[in-house]
Short mmCIF file of C-alpha atoms and ligand atoms in Angstrom, two decimals:
data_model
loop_
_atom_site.label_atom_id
_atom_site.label_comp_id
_atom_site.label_asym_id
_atom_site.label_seq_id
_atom_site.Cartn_x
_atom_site.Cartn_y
_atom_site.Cartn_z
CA UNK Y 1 34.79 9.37 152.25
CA UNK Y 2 31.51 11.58 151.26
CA UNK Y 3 29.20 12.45 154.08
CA UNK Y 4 26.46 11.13 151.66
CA UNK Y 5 24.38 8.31 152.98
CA UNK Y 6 22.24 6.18 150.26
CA UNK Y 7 19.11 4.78 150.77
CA UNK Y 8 18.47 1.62 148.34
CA UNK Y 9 14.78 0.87 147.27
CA UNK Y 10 12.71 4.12 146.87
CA UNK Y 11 9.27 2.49 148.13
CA UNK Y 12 6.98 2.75 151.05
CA UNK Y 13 9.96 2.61 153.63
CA UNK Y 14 13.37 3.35 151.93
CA UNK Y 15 11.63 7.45 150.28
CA UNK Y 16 10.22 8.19 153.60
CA UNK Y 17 13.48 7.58 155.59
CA UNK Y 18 15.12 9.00 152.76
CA UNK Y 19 13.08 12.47 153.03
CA UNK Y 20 13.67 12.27 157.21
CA UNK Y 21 17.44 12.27 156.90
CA UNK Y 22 17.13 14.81 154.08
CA UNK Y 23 15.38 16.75 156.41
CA UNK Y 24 17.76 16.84 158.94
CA UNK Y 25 20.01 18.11 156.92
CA UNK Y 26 22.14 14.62 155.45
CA UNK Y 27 22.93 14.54 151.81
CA UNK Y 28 20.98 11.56 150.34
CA UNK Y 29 21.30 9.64 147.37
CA UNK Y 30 18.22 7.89 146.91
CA UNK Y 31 18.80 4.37 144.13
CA UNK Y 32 15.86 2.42 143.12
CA UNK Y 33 15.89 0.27 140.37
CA UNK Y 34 12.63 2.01 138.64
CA UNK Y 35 13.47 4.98 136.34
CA UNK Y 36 9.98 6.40 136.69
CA UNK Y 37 10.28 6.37 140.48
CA UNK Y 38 14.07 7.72 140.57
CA UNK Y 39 12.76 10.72 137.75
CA UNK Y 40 9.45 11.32 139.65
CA UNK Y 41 11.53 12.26 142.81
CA UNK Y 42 14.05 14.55 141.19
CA UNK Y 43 10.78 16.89 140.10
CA UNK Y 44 10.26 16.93 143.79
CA UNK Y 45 7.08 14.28 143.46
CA UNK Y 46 6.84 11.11 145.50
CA UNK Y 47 5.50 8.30 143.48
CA UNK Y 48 2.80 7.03 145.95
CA UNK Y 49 0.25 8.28 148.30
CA UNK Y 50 1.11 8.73 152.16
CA UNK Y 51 -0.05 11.60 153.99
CA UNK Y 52 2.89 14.52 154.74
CA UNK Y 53 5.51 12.29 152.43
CA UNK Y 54 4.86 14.74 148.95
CA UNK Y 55 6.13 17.87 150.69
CA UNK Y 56 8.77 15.94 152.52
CA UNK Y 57 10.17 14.65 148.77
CA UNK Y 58 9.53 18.22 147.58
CA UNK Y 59 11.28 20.09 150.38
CA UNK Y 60 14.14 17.69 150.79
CA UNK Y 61 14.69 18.01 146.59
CA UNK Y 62 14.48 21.93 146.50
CA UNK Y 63 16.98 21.67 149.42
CA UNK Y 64 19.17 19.85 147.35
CA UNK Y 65 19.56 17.63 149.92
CA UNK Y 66 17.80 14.74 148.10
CA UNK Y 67 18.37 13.07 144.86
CA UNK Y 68 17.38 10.13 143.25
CA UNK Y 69 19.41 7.70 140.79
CA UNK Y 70 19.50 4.37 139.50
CA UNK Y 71 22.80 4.11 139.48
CA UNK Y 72 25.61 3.97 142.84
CA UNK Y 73 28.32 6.12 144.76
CA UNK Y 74 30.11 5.87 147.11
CA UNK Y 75 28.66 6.92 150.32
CA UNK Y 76 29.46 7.02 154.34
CA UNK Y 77 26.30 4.68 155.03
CA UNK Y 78 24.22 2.64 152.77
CA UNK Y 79 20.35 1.94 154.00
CA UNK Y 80 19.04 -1.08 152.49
CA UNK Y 81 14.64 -0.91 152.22
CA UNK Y 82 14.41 -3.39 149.44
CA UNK Y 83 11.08 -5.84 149.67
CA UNK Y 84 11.68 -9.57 150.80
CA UNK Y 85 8.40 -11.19 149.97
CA UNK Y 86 7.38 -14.75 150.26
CA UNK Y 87 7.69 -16.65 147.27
CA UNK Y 88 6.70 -20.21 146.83
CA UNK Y 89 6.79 -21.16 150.80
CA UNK Y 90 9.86 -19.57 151.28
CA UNK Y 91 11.87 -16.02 152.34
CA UNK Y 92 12.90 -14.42 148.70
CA UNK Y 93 15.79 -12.51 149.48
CA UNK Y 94 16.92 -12.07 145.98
CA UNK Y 95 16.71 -8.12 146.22
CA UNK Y 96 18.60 -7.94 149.59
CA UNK Y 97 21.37 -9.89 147.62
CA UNK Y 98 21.06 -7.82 144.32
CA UNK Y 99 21.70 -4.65 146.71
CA UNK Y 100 24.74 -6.40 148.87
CA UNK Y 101 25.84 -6.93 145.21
CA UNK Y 102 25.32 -3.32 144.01
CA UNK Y 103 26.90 -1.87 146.77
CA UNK Y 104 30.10 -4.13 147.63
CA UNK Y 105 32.18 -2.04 144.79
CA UNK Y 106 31.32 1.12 146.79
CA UNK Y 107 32.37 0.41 150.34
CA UNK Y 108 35.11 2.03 151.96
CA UNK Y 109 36.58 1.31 154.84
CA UNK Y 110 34.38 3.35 157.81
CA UNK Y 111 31.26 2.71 155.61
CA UNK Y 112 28.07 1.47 157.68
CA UNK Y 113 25.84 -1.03 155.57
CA UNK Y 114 22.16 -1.13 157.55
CA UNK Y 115 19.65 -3.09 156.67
CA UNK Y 116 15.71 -2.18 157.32
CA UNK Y 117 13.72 -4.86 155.38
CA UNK Y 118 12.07 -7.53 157.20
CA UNK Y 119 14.33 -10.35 157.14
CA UNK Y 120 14.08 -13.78 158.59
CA UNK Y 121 16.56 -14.34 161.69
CA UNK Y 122 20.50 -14.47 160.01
CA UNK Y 123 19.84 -11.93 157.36
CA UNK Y 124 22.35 -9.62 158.21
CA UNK Y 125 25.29 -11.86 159.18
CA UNK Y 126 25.08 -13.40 155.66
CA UNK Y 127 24.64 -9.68 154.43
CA UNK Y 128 27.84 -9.41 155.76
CA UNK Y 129 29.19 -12.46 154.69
CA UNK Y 130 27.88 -11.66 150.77
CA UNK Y 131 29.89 -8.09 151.15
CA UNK Y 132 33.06 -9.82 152.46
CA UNK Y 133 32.72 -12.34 149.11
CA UNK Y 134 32.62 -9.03 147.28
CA UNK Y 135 35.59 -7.41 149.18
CA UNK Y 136 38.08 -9.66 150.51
CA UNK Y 137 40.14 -6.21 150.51
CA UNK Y 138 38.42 -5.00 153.41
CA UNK Y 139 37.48 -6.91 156.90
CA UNK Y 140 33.79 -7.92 157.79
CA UNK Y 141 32.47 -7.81 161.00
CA UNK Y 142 30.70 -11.26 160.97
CA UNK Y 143 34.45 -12.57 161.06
CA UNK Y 144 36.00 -9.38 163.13
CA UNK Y 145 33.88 -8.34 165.14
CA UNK Y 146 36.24 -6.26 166.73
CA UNK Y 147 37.99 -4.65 163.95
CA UNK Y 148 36.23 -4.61 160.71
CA UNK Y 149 36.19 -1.82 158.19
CA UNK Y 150 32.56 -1.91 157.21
CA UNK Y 151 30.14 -1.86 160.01
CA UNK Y 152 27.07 -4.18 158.89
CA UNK Y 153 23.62 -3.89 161.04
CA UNK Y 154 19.82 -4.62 161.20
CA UNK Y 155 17.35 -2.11 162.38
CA UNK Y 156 14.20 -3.45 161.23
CA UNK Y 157 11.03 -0.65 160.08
CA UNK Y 158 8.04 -0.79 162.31
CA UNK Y 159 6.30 1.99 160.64
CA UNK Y 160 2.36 2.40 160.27
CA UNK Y 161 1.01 2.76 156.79
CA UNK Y 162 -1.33 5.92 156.71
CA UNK Y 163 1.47 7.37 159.82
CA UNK Y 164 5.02 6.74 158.12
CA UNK Y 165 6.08 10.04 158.39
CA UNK Y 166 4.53 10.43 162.00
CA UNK Y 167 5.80 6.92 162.71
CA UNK Y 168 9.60 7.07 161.50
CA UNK Y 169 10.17 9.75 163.70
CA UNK Y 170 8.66 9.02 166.97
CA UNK Y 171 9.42 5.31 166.84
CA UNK Y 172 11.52 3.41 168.89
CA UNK Y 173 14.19 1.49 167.06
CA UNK Y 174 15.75 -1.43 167.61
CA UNK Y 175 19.01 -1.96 166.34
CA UNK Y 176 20.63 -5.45 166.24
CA UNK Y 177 24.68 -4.95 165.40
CA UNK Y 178 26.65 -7.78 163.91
CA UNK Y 179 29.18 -6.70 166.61
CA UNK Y 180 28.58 -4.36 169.68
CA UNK Y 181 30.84 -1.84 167.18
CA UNK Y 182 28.17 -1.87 164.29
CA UNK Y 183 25.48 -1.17 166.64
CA UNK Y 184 26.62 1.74 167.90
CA UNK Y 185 27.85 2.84 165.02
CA UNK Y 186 24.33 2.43 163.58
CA UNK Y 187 22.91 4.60 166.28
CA UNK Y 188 24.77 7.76 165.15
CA UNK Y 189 22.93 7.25 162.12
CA UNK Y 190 19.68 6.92 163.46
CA UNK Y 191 20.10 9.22 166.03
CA UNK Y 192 19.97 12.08 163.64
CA UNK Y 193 16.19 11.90 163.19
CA UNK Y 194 14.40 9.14 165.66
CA UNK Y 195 12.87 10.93 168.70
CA UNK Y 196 12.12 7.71 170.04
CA UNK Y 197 14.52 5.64 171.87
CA UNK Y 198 17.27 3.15 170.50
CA UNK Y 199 17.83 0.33 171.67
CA UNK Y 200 20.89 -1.96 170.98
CA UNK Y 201 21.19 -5.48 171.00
CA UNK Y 202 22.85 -8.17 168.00
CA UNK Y 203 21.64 -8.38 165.07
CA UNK Y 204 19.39 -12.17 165.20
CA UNK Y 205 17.49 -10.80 168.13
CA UNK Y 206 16.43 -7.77 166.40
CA UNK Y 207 15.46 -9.83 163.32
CA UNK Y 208 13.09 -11.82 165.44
CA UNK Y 209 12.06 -8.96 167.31
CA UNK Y 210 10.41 -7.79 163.95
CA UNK Y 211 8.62 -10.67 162.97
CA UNK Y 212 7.57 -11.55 166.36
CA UNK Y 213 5.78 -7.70 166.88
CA UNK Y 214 3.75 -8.73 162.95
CA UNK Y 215 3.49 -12.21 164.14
CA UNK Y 216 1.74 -11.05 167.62
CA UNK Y 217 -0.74 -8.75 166.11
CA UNK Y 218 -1.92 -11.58 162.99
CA UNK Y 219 -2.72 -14.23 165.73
CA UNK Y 220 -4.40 -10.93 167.92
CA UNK Y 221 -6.35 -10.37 164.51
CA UNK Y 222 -6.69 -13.93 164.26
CA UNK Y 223 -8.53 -14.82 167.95
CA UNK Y 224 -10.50 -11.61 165.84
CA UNK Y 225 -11.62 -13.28 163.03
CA UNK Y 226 -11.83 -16.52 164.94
CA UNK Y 227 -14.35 -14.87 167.30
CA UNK Y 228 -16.75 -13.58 164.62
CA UNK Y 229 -17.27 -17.17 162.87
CA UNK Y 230 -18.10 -18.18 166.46
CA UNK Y 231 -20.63 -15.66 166.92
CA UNK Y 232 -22.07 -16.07 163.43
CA UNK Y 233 -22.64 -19.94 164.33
CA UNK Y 234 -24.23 -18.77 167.29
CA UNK Y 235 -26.27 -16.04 165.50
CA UNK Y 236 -24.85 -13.20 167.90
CA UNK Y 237 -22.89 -9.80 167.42
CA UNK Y 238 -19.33 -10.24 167.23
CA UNK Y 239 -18.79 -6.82 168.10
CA UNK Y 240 -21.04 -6.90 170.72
CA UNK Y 241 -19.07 -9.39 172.39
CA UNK Y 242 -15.97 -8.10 171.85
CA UNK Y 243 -16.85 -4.57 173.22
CA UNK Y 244 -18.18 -5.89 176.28
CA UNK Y 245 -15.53 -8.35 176.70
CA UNK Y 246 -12.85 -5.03 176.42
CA UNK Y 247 -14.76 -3.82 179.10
CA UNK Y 248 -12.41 -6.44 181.17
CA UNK Y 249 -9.34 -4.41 182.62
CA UNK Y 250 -7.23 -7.02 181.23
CA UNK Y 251 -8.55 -7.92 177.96
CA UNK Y 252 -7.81 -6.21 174.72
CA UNK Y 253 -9.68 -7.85 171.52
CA UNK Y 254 -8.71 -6.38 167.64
CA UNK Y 255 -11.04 -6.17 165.02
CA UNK Y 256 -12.11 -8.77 163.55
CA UNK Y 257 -12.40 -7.97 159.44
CA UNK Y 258 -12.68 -9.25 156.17
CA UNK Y 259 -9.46 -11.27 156.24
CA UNK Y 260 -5.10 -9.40 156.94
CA UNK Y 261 -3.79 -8.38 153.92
CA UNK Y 262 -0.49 -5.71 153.04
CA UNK Y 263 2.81 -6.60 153.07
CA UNK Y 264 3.54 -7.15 156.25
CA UNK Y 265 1.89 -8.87 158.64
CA UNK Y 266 0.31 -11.29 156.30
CA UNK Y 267 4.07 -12.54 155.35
CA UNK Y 268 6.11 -11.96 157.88
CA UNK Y 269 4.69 -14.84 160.35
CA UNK Y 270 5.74 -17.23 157.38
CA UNK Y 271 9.34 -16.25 158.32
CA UNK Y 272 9.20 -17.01 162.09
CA UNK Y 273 7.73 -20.60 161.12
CA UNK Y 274 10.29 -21.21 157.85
CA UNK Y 275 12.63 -20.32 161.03
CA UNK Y 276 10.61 -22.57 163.44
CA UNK Y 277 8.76 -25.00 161.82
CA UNK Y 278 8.46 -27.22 164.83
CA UNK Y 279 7.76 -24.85 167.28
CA UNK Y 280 5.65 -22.54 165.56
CA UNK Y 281 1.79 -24.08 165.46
CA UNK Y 282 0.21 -21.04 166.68
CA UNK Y 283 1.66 -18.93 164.55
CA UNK Y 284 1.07 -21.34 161.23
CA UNK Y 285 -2.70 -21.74 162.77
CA UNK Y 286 -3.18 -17.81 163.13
CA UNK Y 287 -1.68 -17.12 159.50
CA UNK Y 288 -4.44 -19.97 158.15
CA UNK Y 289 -7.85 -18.31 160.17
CA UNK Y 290 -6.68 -15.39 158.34
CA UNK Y 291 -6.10 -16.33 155.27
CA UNK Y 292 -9.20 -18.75 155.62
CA UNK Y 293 -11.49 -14.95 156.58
CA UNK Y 294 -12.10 -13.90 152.98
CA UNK Y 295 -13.15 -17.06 151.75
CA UNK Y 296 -15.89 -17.46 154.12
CA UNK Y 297 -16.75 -13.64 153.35
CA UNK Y 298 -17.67 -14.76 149.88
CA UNK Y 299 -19.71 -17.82 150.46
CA UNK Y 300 -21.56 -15.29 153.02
CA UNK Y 301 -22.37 -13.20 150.63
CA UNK Y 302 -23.22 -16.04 147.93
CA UNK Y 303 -25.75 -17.35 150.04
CA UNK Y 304 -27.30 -13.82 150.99
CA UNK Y 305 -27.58 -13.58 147.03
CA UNK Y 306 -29.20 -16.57 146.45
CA UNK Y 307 -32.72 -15.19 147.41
CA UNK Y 308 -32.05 -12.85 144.44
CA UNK Y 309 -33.03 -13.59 140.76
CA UNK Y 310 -30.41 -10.60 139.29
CA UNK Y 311 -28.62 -9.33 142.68
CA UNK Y 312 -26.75 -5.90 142.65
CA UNK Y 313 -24.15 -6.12 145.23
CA UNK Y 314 -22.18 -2.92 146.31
CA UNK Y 315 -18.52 -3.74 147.74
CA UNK Y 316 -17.16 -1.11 149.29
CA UNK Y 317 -13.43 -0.62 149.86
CA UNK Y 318 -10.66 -2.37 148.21
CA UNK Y 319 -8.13 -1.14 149.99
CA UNK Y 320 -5.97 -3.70 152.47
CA UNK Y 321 -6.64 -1.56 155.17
CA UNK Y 322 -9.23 1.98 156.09
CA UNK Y 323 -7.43 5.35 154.69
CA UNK Y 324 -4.93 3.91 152.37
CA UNK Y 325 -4.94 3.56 148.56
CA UNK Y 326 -2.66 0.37 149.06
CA UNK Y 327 -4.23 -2.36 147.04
CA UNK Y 328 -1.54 -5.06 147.31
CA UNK Y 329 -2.32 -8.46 149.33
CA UNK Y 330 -5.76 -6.69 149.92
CA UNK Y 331 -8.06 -9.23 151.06
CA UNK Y 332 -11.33 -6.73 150.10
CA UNK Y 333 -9.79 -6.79 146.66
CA UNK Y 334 -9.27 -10.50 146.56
CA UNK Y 335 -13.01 -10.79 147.55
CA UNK Y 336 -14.50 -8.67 144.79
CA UNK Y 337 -12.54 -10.27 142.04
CA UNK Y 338 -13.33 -13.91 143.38
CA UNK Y 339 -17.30 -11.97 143.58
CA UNK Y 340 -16.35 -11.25 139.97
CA UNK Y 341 -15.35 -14.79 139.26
CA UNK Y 342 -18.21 -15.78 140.71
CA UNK Y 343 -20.84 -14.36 138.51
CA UNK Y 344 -22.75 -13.85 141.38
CA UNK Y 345 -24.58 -10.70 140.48
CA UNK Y 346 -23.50 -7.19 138.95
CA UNK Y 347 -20.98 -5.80 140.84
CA UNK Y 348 -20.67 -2.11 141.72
CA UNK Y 349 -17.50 -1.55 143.46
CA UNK Y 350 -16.64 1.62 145.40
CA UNK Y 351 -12.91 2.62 146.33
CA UNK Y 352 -12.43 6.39 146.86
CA UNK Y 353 -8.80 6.48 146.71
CA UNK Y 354 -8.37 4.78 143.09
CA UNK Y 355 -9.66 6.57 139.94
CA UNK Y 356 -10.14 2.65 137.73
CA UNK Y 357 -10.48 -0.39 138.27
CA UNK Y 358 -6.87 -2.47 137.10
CA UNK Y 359 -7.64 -5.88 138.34
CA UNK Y 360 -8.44 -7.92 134.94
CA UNK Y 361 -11.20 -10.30 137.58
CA UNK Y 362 -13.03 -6.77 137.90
CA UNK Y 363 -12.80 -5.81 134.32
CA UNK Y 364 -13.89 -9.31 132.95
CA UNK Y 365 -16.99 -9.28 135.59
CA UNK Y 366 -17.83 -6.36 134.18
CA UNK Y 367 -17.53 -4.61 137.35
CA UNK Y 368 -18.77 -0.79 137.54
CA UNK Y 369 -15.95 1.88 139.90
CA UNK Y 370 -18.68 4.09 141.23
CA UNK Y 371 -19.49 6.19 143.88
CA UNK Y 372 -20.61 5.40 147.61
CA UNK Y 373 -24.09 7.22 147.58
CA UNK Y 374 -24.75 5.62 143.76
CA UNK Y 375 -24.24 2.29 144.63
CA UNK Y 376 -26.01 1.76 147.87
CA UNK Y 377 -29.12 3.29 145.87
CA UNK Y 378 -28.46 0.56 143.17
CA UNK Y 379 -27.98 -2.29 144.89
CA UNK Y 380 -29.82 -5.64 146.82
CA UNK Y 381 -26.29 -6.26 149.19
CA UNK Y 382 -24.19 -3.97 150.01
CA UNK Y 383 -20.94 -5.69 151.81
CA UNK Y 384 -18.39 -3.03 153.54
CA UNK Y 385 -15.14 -4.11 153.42
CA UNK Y 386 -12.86 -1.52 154.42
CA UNK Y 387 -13.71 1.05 157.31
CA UNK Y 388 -12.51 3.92 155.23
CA UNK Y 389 -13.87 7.18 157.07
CA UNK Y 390 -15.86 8.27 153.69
CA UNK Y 391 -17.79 5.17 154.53
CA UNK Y 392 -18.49 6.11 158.18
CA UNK Y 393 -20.59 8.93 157.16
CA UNK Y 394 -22.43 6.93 154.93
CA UNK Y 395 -26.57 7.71 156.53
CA UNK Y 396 -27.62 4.63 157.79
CA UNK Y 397 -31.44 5.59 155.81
CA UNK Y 398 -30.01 4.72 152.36
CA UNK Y 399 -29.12 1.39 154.00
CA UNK Y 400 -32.82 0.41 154.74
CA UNK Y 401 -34.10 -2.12 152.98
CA UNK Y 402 -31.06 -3.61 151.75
CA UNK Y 403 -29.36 -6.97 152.80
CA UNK Y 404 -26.21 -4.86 154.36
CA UNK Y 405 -23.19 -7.17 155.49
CA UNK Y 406 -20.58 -5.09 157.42
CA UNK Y 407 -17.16 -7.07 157.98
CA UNK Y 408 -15.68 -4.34 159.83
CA UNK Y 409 -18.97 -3.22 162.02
CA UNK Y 410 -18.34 0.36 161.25
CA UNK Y 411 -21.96 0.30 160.92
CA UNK Y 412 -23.01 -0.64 164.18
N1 SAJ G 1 -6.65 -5.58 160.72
C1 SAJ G 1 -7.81 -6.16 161.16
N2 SAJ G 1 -8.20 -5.94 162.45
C2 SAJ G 1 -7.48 -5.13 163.29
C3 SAJ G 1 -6.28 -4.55 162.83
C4 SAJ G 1 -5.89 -4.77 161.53
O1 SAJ G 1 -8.48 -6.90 160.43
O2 SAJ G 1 -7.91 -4.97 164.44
C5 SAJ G 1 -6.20 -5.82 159.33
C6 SAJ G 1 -6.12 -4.57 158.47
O3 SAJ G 1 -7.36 -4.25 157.92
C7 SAJ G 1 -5.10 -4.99 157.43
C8 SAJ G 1 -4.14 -5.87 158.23
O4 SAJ G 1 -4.86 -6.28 159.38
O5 SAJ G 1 -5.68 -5.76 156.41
C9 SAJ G 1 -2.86 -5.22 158.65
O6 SAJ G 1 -3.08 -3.87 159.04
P1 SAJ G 1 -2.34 -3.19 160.28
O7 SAJ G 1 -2.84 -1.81 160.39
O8 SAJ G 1 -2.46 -4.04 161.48
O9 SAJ G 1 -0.79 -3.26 159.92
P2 SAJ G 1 0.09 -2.84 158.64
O10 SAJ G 1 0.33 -4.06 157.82
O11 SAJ G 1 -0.42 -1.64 157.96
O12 SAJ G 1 1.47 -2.41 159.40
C10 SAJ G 1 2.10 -3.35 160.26
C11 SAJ G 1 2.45 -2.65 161.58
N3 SAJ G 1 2.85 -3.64 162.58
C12 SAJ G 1 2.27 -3.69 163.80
O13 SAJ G 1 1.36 -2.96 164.12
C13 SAJ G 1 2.81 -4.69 164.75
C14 SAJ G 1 3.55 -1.62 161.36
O14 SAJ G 1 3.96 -1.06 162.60
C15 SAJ G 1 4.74 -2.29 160.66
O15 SAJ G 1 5.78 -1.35 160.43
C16 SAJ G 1 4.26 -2.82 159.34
O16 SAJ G 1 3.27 -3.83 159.60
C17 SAJ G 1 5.46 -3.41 158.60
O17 SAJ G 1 5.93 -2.73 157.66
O18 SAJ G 1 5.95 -4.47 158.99
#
């Protein structure tokens, strides 16, 4: 059997751990589905932003130690980073399957299968179950645990957007085996470029383990978000109170913001309560104060416009979160378009990390993309909505005399 270890799904988690083991000196196959994606990182060019990941791709490629395809091999170790999103209430594992599927013809006995996307708990033993469908030639570990041919394991991503590369080194990981066997056979692999430690345990607990780390900083965000409706009833500084309340040796408050968005800790709570529905209400109550945040953002700023006959409101940030160029469950972006929808006044929209604005809402509102300094000077309200550093530096002078409403209180 090749030495070769394939990474499925090219994106924000499967390139970057792709480019680490490249690094190291492993002979990667990377396989996404996309063409553009797969072609992009054969010139050496990664196909999103993340800070240090471009000259990882590049290096890795002119090594000839990485290469992209959208098609399979056989391989010592197959990594599986493919999305599982929420779809209508419930865990969509439809990609998970479609790469069991891809992979089952390619499996050799002494293979490793590992799989890093967030999955609800008993992902991987049907993973293993799905292969075994595939393969009835070769023995599973879910039903030999002590002999099986293909070791089959979880080992969930807990990497920072904005710090992957940092992130997927120093890391701890926790590896969850379908047997003892798979786990430590899934350490060699890791081992090669974590500098953190690994832990072992089976393969349910480190599911859970996952969800439960997203789950505990949403209902942390949460308390948050909870805390600054309180303190707008009561016409006080929710940051006030929360710094002062940090000042407690034993109390550690988040930020409260605009609402959670990415792909990640907005969705993965869902899991633990499809899991758990019974025993889950602070979880399910967390996910709703949340999700709840960006509404009441707009009606905030809908009543600070109504004192306006034509307002000019200035959003800035569209990201989901400060530094990134992520737009995807962005709660600043959902605000803006539902601004847009709105009609509440002309919207100039700042975002220094995109070049246009693609959301139709934006286009159809008319919306202008322009620059941080142009539309402060332009407009009535200007609402931050992501604590990007450009905004930081913004001087608090070109603020006076505007109705200024700062979700993040980077402005403070
Ligand atoms: N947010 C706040 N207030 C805060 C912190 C965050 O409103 O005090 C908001 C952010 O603006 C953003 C959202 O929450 O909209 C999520 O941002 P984040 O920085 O907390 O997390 P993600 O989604 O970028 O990455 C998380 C991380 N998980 C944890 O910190 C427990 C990361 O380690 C995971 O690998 C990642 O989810 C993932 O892929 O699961």
């Amino acid at each position: 059997m090749s030495d070769q270890v394939t990474v499925v799904g090219l994106g924000y988690i499967g390139l970057p751990t792709a480019a680490a083991l490249a690094s190291r000196g492993v002979n990667v196959l990377g396989v996404d589905v996309d063409q553009r994606i797969v072609d992009l990182i054969n010139k050496g060019e990664a196909p999103f932003v993340e800070p240090d990941l471009a000259v990882a791709v590049s290096g890795a490629v002119a090594m000839g130690r990485l290469r992209a395809s959208t098609t399979h091999e056989s391989s010592s170790a197959f990594v599986l980073a493919v999305p599982t999103p929420m779809r209508d209430g419930k865990p969509d594992l439809s990609y998970v399957d479609a790469a069991a599927d891809a992979i089952a013809p390619h499996l050799q006995s002494g293979a490793l299968v590992v799989l890093e996307s967030t999955s609800p708990p008993g992902t991987t033993r049907a993973l293993s179950a799905r292969l075994a469908l595939h393969r009835p030639d070769l023995r599973f570990p879910h039903d030999h645990p002590d002999d099986a041919d293909v070791a089959v394991a979880h080992c969930p991503e807990r990497v920072l957007p904005g710090r992957i590369m940092i992130e997927i080194v120093s890391n701890d990981r926790v590896i969850g085996g379908v047997s003892d066997r798979c786990a430590e056979r899934a350490r060699e692999l890791y081992e090669v470029f974590t500098q953190g430690e690994v832990h072992l345990t089976d393969a349910t607990t480190a599911e859970t383990t996952k969800l439960v780390e997203n789950a505990y900083r949403d209902v942390n965000i949460a308390f948050a978000n909870e805390l600054s409706l309180v303190s707008d009833h009561l016409e006080i500084d929710v940051h006030e109170v929360i710094g002062l309340a940090n000042r407690h040796p034993r109390v550690n408050i988040l930020n409260p913001g605009p609402g959670v968005g990415g792909h990640c800790i907005a969705v993965d709570p869902w899991f633990l309560v499809a899991a758990a529905p019974e025993q889950t209400p602070l979880i399910r109550a967390a996910r709703q104060v949340n999700d709840r945040k960006p509404h009441y953002v707009v009606e905030e700023v809908v009543s600070r416009a109504e004192r306006f006959k034509e307002p000019v409101i200035a959003v800035l940030g569209l990201a989901f979160k400060a530094n990134v160029d992520d737009l995807r469950e962005s709660p600043a972006l959902a605000i803006a378009e539902e601004l847009g929808r709105r009609g509440v006044g002309r919207l100039l929209v700042v975002e220094p990390h995109v070049d246009s604005l693609a959301s139709p809402a934006l286009q159809a509102a008319d919306a202008k993309l322009v620059d941080v300094t142009t539309a402060i000077a332009e407009a009535d309200i200007v609402v931050l909505l992501v604590d990007h550093e450009s905004f930081r530096r913004v001087r608090r002078t070109s603020l006076r005399g505007k109705v200024v409403f700062d979700t993040r209180g980077l402005w403070r």
